[in-house]
Short mmCIF file of C-alpha atoms in Angstrom, two decimals:
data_model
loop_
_atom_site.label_atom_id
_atom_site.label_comp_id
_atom_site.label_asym_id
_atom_site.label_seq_id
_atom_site.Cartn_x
_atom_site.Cartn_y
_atom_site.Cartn_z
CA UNK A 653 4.64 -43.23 29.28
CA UNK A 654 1.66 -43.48 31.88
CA UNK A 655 0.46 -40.67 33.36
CA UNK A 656 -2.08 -40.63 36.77
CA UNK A 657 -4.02 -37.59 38.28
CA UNK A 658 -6.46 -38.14 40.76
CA UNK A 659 -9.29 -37.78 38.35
CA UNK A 660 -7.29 -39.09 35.25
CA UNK A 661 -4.93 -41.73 34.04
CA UNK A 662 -3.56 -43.30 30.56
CA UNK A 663 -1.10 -43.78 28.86
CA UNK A 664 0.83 -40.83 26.02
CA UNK A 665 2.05 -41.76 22.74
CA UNK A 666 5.37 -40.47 21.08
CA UNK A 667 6.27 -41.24 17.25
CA UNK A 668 9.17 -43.24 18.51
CA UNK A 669 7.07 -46.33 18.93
CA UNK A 670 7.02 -48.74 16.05
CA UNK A 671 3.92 -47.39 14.33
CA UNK A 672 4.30 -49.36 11.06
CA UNK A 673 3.33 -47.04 8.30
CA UNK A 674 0.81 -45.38 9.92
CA UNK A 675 1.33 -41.75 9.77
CA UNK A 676 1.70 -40.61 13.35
CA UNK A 677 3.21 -37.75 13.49
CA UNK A 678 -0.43 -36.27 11.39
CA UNK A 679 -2.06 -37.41 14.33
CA UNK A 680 0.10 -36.21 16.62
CA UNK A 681 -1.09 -32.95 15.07
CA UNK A 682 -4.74 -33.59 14.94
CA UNK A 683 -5.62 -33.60 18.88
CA UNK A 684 -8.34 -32.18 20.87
CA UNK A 685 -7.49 -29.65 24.19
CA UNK A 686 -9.69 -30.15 27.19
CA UNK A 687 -8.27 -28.38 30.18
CA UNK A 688 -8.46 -29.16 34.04
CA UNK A 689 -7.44 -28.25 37.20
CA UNK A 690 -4.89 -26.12 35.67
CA UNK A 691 -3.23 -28.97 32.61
CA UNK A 692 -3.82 -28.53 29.61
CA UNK A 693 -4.76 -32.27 28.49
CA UNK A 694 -4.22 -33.08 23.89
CA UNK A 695 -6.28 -35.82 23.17
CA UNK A 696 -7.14 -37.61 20.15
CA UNK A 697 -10.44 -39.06 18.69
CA UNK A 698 -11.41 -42.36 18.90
CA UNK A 699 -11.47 -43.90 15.30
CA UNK A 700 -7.46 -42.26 15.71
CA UNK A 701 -6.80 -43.97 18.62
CA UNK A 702 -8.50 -47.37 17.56
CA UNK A 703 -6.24 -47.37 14.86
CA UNK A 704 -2.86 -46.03 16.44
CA UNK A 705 -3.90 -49.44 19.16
CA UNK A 706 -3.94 -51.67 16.30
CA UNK A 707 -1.08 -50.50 14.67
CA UNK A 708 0.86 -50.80 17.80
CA UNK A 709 -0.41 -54.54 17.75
CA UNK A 710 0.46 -55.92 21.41
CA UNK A 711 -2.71 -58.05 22.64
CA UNK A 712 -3.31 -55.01 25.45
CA UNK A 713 -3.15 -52.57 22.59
CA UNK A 714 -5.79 -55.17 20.97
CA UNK A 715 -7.68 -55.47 23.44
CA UNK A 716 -8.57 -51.50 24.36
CA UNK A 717 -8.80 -50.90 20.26
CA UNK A 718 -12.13 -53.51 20.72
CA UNK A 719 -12.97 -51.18 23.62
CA UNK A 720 -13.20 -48.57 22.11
CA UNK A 721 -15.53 -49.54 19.36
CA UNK A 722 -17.89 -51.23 21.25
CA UNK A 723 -20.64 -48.49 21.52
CA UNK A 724 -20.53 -46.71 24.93
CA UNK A 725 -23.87 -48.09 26.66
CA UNK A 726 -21.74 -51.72 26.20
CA UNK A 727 -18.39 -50.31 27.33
CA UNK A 728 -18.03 -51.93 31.54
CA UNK A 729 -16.14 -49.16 33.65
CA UNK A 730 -12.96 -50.04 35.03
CA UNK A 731 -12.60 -51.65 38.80
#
């Protein structure tokens, strides 16, 4: 499911996706809160999320797990 605030937007996970044998639902569990403009936003941290986007395995998914590892001063901002 996407999700789009004028200051935010991604995508959420659920445990229904085909995860493989990755443990999601411990993740699911393991978030950070930030809140904002009145939502409460659960976020999880990156080395989490680089491996929930390679379990899900699609080339996007692929493609924003390499993303995320490349260190931060290398990372381009979206257009």
């Amino acid at each position: 499911m996407l999700f789009r605030t004028p200051g935010a937007s991604g995508d959420c996970c659920t445990p229904a996706l085909p995860w493989g044998d990755l443990p999601i639902a411990e993740f699911l569990t393991q978030y950070e809160v930030a809140r904002a403009d009145g939502f409460e936003i659960r976020y999880l941290d990156r080395v989490d999320l680089i491996r929930m986007r390679r379990a899900a395995g699609r080339a996007k998914d692929h493609r924003r797990a390499d993303e995320l590892e490349r260190p931060a001063s290398n990372r381009q901002p979206k257009k």
